[in-house]
């Protein structure tokens, strides 16, 4: 192992997000005598498989496993994390969000009670100011994990994209390593998490509980978190969403609005659904201000994919004004109204 090397390992399926993630990584101050590199993993069959693939390719002692939608806004982050490991020799893995104990119900995503991070669902930004002091925890959130030891991710028994963080936390604990969330007086990162898709949650949890049930509270008397009806409703919403993408690019906002009034239920949203609703708000407010559709937000976009990429670029531009004012790229051509709507939904 190269004890003076830090590797970032990131599963990638959105190049626009990954590029912005790299932008903030490149701004980090690197501890003296250390070097960093980045391992993007594309087309992974699961997060367990992707992380193992990259872990076995790098000789870095320190590895950071993080989401492509995490933006590291604290430039001294690496310096503080290396110092933390040096002062906590029993620490095996540290993160920015954690929990002191496992939940008594099966909604594990509600367990986090330690940390200080900024998040964004696309409908609103929020600040999880849970704790500013360093804390030893029982599990760490997978949005950002830094390790000083290598343990294989359990792709031998688990798959998919859920519970990998709880699994790895338990694996480190079994080996006697400590899990920590360092002190964060101000947030070190933004997690642009959007809406989560829970349709595979119970299936993934069942495998997780079969593997680690003896180390956890007894959940045997509890039924699935998400019913079959929920999954069916979510799938219907996803089918409607694909139709709304087409209608949006055909300038048929009224039809989408009417369908949303009948079928719209935030419990069944995903991130793209929220973005479509924000784009409808942009269109409405541009019209109210007398901006012709041909000069509006969607005028230079032929597909929803192009419009979504433009939306993300504007969001990232607005964030850079606040968190990287010395390094701002050109903003895509858009009205001040569009910027205002995006800012209101994605920035604190």
mmCIF file with all atom_site columns, C-alpha atoms in Angstrom, residues 135-228:
data_model
loop_
_atom_site.group_PDB
_atom_site.id
_atom_site.type_symbol
_atom_site.label_atom_id
_atom_site.label_alt_id
_atom_site.label_comp_id
_atom_site.label_asym_id
_atom_site.label_entity_id
_atom_site.label_seq_id
_atom_site.pdbx_PDB_ins_code
_atom_site.Cartn_x
_atom_site.Cartn_y
_atom_site.Cartn_z
_atom_site.occupancy
_atom_site.B_iso_or_equiv
_atom_site.pdbx_formal_charge
_atom_site.auth_seq_id
_atom_site.auth_comp_id
_atom_site.auth_asym_id
_atom_site.auth_atom_id
_atom_site.pdbx_PDB_model_num
ATOM 1  C CA . UNK A 1 135 ? -18.897 11.223  17.193 1.00 0.00 ? 135 UNK A CA 1
ATOM 2  C CA . UNK A 1 136 ? -18.236 7.510   17.130 1.00 0.00 ? 136 UNK A CA 1
ATOM 3  C CA . UNK A 1 137 ? -21.152 5.804   15.378 1.00 0.00 ? 137 UNK A CA 1
ATOM 4  C CA . UNK A 1 138 ? -22.510 2.355   14.588 1.00 0.00 ? 138 UNK A CA 1
ATOM 5  C CA . UNK A 1 139 ? -23.075 3.029   10.874 1.00 0.00 ? 139 UNK A CA 1
ATOM 6  C CA . UNK A 1 140 ? -22.122 5.578   8.217  1.00 0.00 ? 140 UNK A CA 1
ATOM 7  C CA . UNK A 1 141 ? -24.096 6.919   5.276  1.00 0.00 ? 141 UNK A CA 1
ATOM 8  C CA . UNK A 1 142 ? -22.683 5.848   1.905  1.00 0.00 ? 142 UNK A CA 1
ATOM 9  C CA . UNK A 1 143 ? -22.792 9.297   0.322  1.00 0.00 ? 143 UNK A CA 1
ATOM 10 C CA . UNK A 1 144 ? -19.164 9.713   1.485  1.00 0.00 ? 144 UNK A CA 1
ATOM 11 C CA . UNK A 1 145 ? -16.987 7.055   3.106  1.00 0.00 ? 145 UNK A CA 1
ATOM 12 C CA . UNK A 1 146 ? -13.227 7.188   3.674  1.00 0.00 ? 146 UNK A CA 1
ATOM 13 C CA . UNK A 1 147 ? -11.335 4.057   4.694  1.00 0.00 ? 147 UNK A CA 1
ATOM 14 C CA . UNK A 1 148 ? -7.860  3.405   6.070  1.00 0.00 ? 148 UNK A CA 1
ATOM 15 C CA . UNK A 1 149 ? -8.284  -0.378  5.789  1.00 0.00 ? 149 UNK A CA 1
ATOM 16 C CA . UNK A 1 150 ? -9.451  -2.574  2.932  1.00 0.00 ? 150 UNK A CA 1
ATOM 17 C CA . UNK A 1 151 ? -12.373 -4.953  3.417  1.00 0.00 ? 151 UNK A CA 1
ATOM 18 C CA . UNK A 1 152 ? -14.160 -6.493  0.460  1.00 0.00 ? 152 UNK A CA 1
ATOM 19 C CA . UNK A 1 153 ? -17.656 -5.206  -0.198 1.00 0.00 ? 153 UNK A CA 1
ATOM 20 C CA . UNK A 1 154 ? -20.028 -8.153  0.179  1.00 0.00 ? 154 UNK A CA 1
ATOM 21 C CA . UNK A 1 155 ? -20.933 -8.727  -3.443 1.00 0.00 ? 155 UNK A CA 1
ATOM 22 C CA . UNK A 1 156 ? -20.802 -12.454 -2.626 1.00 0.00 ? 156 UNK A CA 1
ATOM 23 C CA . UNK A 1 157 ? -24.146 -12.219 -0.820 1.00 0.00 ? 157 UNK A CA 1
ATOM 24 C CA . UNK A 1 158 ? -25.589 -8.767  -1.618 1.00 0.00 ? 158 UNK A CA 1
ATOM 25 C CA . UNK A 1 159 ? -26.402 -6.882  -4.819 1.00 0.00 ? 159 UNK A CA 1
ATOM 26 C CA . UNK A 1 160 ? -28.055 -3.693  -6.006 1.00 0.00 ? 160 UNK A CA 1
ATOM 27 C CA . UNK A 1 161 ? -27.496 -0.164  -4.716 1.00 0.00 ? 161 UNK A CA 1
ATOM 28 C CA . UNK A 1 162 ? -28.917 -0.204  -1.197 1.00 0.00 ? 162 UNK A CA 1
ATOM 29 C CA . UNK A 1 163 ? -27.629 -1.245  2.250  1.00 0.00 ? 163 UNK A CA 1
ATOM 30 C CA . UNK A 1 164 ? -23.998 -1.319  1.100  1.00 0.00 ? 164 UNK A CA 1
ATOM 31 C CA . UNK A 1 165 ? -23.139 1.363   3.667  1.00 0.00 ? 165 UNK A CA 1
ATOM 32 C CA . UNK A 1 166 ? -24.784 -0.508  6.542  1.00 0.00 ? 166 UNK A CA 1
ATOM 33 C CA . UNK A 1 167 ? -23.160 -3.725  5.336  1.00 0.00 ? 167 UNK A CA 1
ATOM 34 C CA . UNK A 1 168 ? -19.677 -2.212  5.224  1.00 0.00 ? 168 UNK A CA 1
ATOM 35 C CA . UNK A 1 169 ? -20.189 -0.539  8.587  1.00 0.00 ? 169 UNK A CA 1
ATOM 36 C CA . UNK A 1 170 ? -20.983 -3.946  10.107 1.00 0.00 ? 170 UNK A CA 1
ATOM 37 C CA . UNK A 1 171 ? -18.011 -5.564  8.364  1.00 0.00 ? 171 UNK A CA 1
ATOM 38 C CA . UNK A 1 172 ? -15.638 -2.962  9.823  1.00 0.00 ? 172 UNK A CA 1
ATOM 39 C CA . UNK A 1 173 ? -17.211 -3.342  13.265 1.00 0.00 ? 173 UNK A CA 1
ATOM 40 C CA . UNK A 1 174 ? -16.807 -7.128  13.127 1.00 0.00 ? 174 UNK A CA 1
ATOM 41 C CA . UNK A 1 175 ? -13.074 -6.611  12.570 1.00 0.00 ? 175 UNK A CA 1
ATOM 42 C CA . UNK A 1 176 ? -12.843 -4.312  15.595 1.00 0.00 ? 176 UNK A CA 1
ATOM 43 C CA . UNK A 1 177 ? -12.427 -1.059  13.676 1.00 0.00 ? 177 UNK A CA 1
ATOM 44 C CA . UNK A 1 178 ? -14.135 2.119   14.824 1.00 0.00 ? 178 UNK A CA 1
ATOM 45 C CA . UNK A 1 179 ? -16.514 4.200   12.734 1.00 0.00 ? 179 UNK A CA 1
ATOM 46 C CA . UNK A 1 180 ? -16.437 7.981   13.146 1.00 0.00 ? 180 UNK A CA 1
ATOM 47 C CA . UNK A 1 181 ? -18.027 11.193  11.944 1.00 0.00 ? 181 UNK A CA 1
ATOM 48 C CA . UNK A 1 182 ? -15.459 13.996  12.445 1.00 0.00 ? 182 UNK A CA 1
ATOM 49 C CA . UNK A 1 183 ? -16.415 17.403  13.793 1.00 0.00 ? 183 UNK A CA 1
ATOM 50 C CA . UNK A 1 184 ? -17.930 19.610  11.099 1.00 0.00 ? 184 UNK A CA 1
ATOM 51 C CA . UNK A 1 185 ? -18.513 23.153  12.275 1.00 0.00 ? 185 UNK A CA 1
ATOM 52 C CA . UNK A 1 186 ? -19.868 23.925  8.819  1.00 0.00 ? 186 UNK A CA 1
ATOM 53 C CA . UNK A 1 187 ? -20.999 21.451  6.163  1.00 0.00 ? 187 UNK A CA 1
ATOM 54 C CA . UNK A 1 188 ? -18.160 19.839  4.228  1.00 0.00 ? 188 UNK A CA 1
ATOM 55 C CA . UNK A 1 189 ? -20.292 18.713  1.319  1.00 0.00 ? 189 UNK A CA 1
ATOM 56 C CA . UNK A 1 190 ? -23.535 19.021  -0.596 1.00 0.00 ? 190 UNK A CA 1
ATOM 57 C CA . UNK A 1 191 ? -25.447 15.858  -1.443 1.00 0.00 ? 191 UNK A CA 1
ATOM 58 C CA . UNK A 1 192 ? -27.587 16.533  -4.502 1.00 0.00 ? 192 UNK A CA 1
ATOM 59 C CA . UNK A 1 193 ? -29.577 13.413  -3.671 1.00 0.00 ? 193 UNK A CA 1
ATOM 60 C CA . UNK A 1 194 ? -32.884 14.140  -5.367 1.00 0.00 ? 194 UNK A CA 1
ATOM 61 C CA . UNK A 1 195 ? -35.750 11.717  -4.719 1.00 0.00 ? 195 UNK A CA 1
ATOM 62 C CA . UNK A 1 196 ? -34.923 8.147   -3.765 1.00 0.00 ? 196 UNK A CA 1
ATOM 63 C CA . UNK A 1 197 ? -36.426 5.130   -5.559 1.00 0.00 ? 197 UNK A CA 1
ATOM 64 C CA . UNK A 1 198 ? -37.614 2.629   -2.950 1.00 0.00 ? 198 UNK A CA 1
ATOM 65 C CA . UNK A 1 199 ? -39.223 0.040   -5.223 1.00 0.00 ? 199 UNK A CA 1
ATOM 66 C CA . UNK A 1 200 ? -36.376 -2.421  -4.603 1.00 0.00 ? 200 UNK A CA 1
ATOM 67 C CA . UNK A 1 201 ? -35.907 -1.466  -0.953 1.00 0.00 ? 201 UNK A CA 1
ATOM 68 C CA . UNK A 1 202 ? -37.601 -4.451  0.704  1.00 0.00 ? 202 UNK A CA 1
ATOM 69 C CA . UNK A 1 203 ? -35.985 -7.017  -1.561 1.00 0.00 ? 203 UNK A CA 1
ATOM 70 C CA . UNK A 1 204 ? -32.539 -5.591  -0.843 1.00 0.00 ? 204 UNK A CA 1
ATOM 71 C CA . UNK A 1 205 ? -33.273 -5.364  2.864  1.00 0.00 ? 205 UNK A CA 1
ATOM 72 C CA . UNK A 1 206 ? -34.353 -8.995  3.034  1.00 0.00 ? 206 UNK A CA 1
ATOM 73 C CA . UNK A 1 207 ? -30.955 -10.140 1.752  1.00 0.00 ? 207 UNK A CA 1
ATOM 74 C CA . UNK A 1 208 ? -29.250 -7.707  4.111  1.00 0.00 ? 208 UNK A CA 1
ATOM 75 C CA . UNK A 1 209 ? -31.171 -9.022  7.132  1.00 0.00 ? 209 UNK A CA 1
ATOM 76 C CA . UNK A 1 210 ? -30.487 -12.622 6.164  1.00 0.00 ? 210 UNK A CA 1
ATOM 77 C CA . UNK A 1 211 ? -26.785 -11.795 6.199  1.00 0.00 ? 211 UNK A CA 1
ATOM 78 C CA . UNK A 1 212 ? -26.576 -9.614  9.311  1.00 0.00 ? 212 UNK A CA 1
ATOM 79 C CA . UNK A 1 213 ? -29.758 -10.335 11.275 1.00 0.00 ? 213 UNK A CA 1
ATOM 80 C CA . UNK A 1 214 ? -27.907 -11.633 14.347 1.00 0.00 ? 214 UNK A CA 1
ATOM 81 C CA . UNK A 1 215 ? -26.091 -8.287  14.697 1.00 0.00 ? 215 UNK A CA 1
ATOM 82 C CA . UNK A 1 216 ? -29.262 -6.172  14.456 1.00 0.00 ? 216 UNK A CA 1
ATOM 83 C CA . UNK A 1 217 ? -32.563 -5.612  16.275 1.00 0.00 ? 217 UNK A CA 1
ATOM 84 C CA . UNK A 1 218 ? -35.254 -8.216  15.648 1.00 0.00 ? 218 UNK A CA 1
ATOM 85 C CA . UNK A 1 219 ? -37.351 -7.117  12.657 1.00 0.00 ? 219 UNK A CA 1
ATOM 86 C CA . UNK A 1 220 ? -39.022 -10.493 12.116 1.00 0.00 ? 220 UNK A CA 1
ATOM 87 C CA . UNK A 1 221 ? -42.490 -9.307  13.174 1.00 0.00 ? 221 UNK A CA 1
ATOM 88 C CA . UNK A 1 222 ? -42.480 -6.368  10.780 1.00 0.00 ? 222 UNK A CA 1
ATOM 89 C CA . UNK A 1 223 ? -43.841 -6.513  7.274  1.00 0.00 ? 223 UNK A CA 1
ATOM 90 C CA . UNK A 1 224 ? -42.452 -4.875  4.139  1.00 0.00 ? 224 UNK A CA 1
ATOM 91 C CA . UNK A 1 225 ? -41.878 -1.129  4.242  1.00 0.00 ? 225 UNK A CA 1
ATOM 92 C CA . UNK A 1 226 ? -43.278 -0.613  0.737  1.00 0.00 ? 226 UNK A CA 1
ATOM 93 C CA . UNK A 1 227 ? -46.359 -2.542  -0.345 1.00 0.00 ? 227 UNK A CA 1
ATOM 94 C CA . UNK A 1 228 ? -46.982 -4.027  -3.761 1.00 0.00 ? 228 UNK A CA 1
#
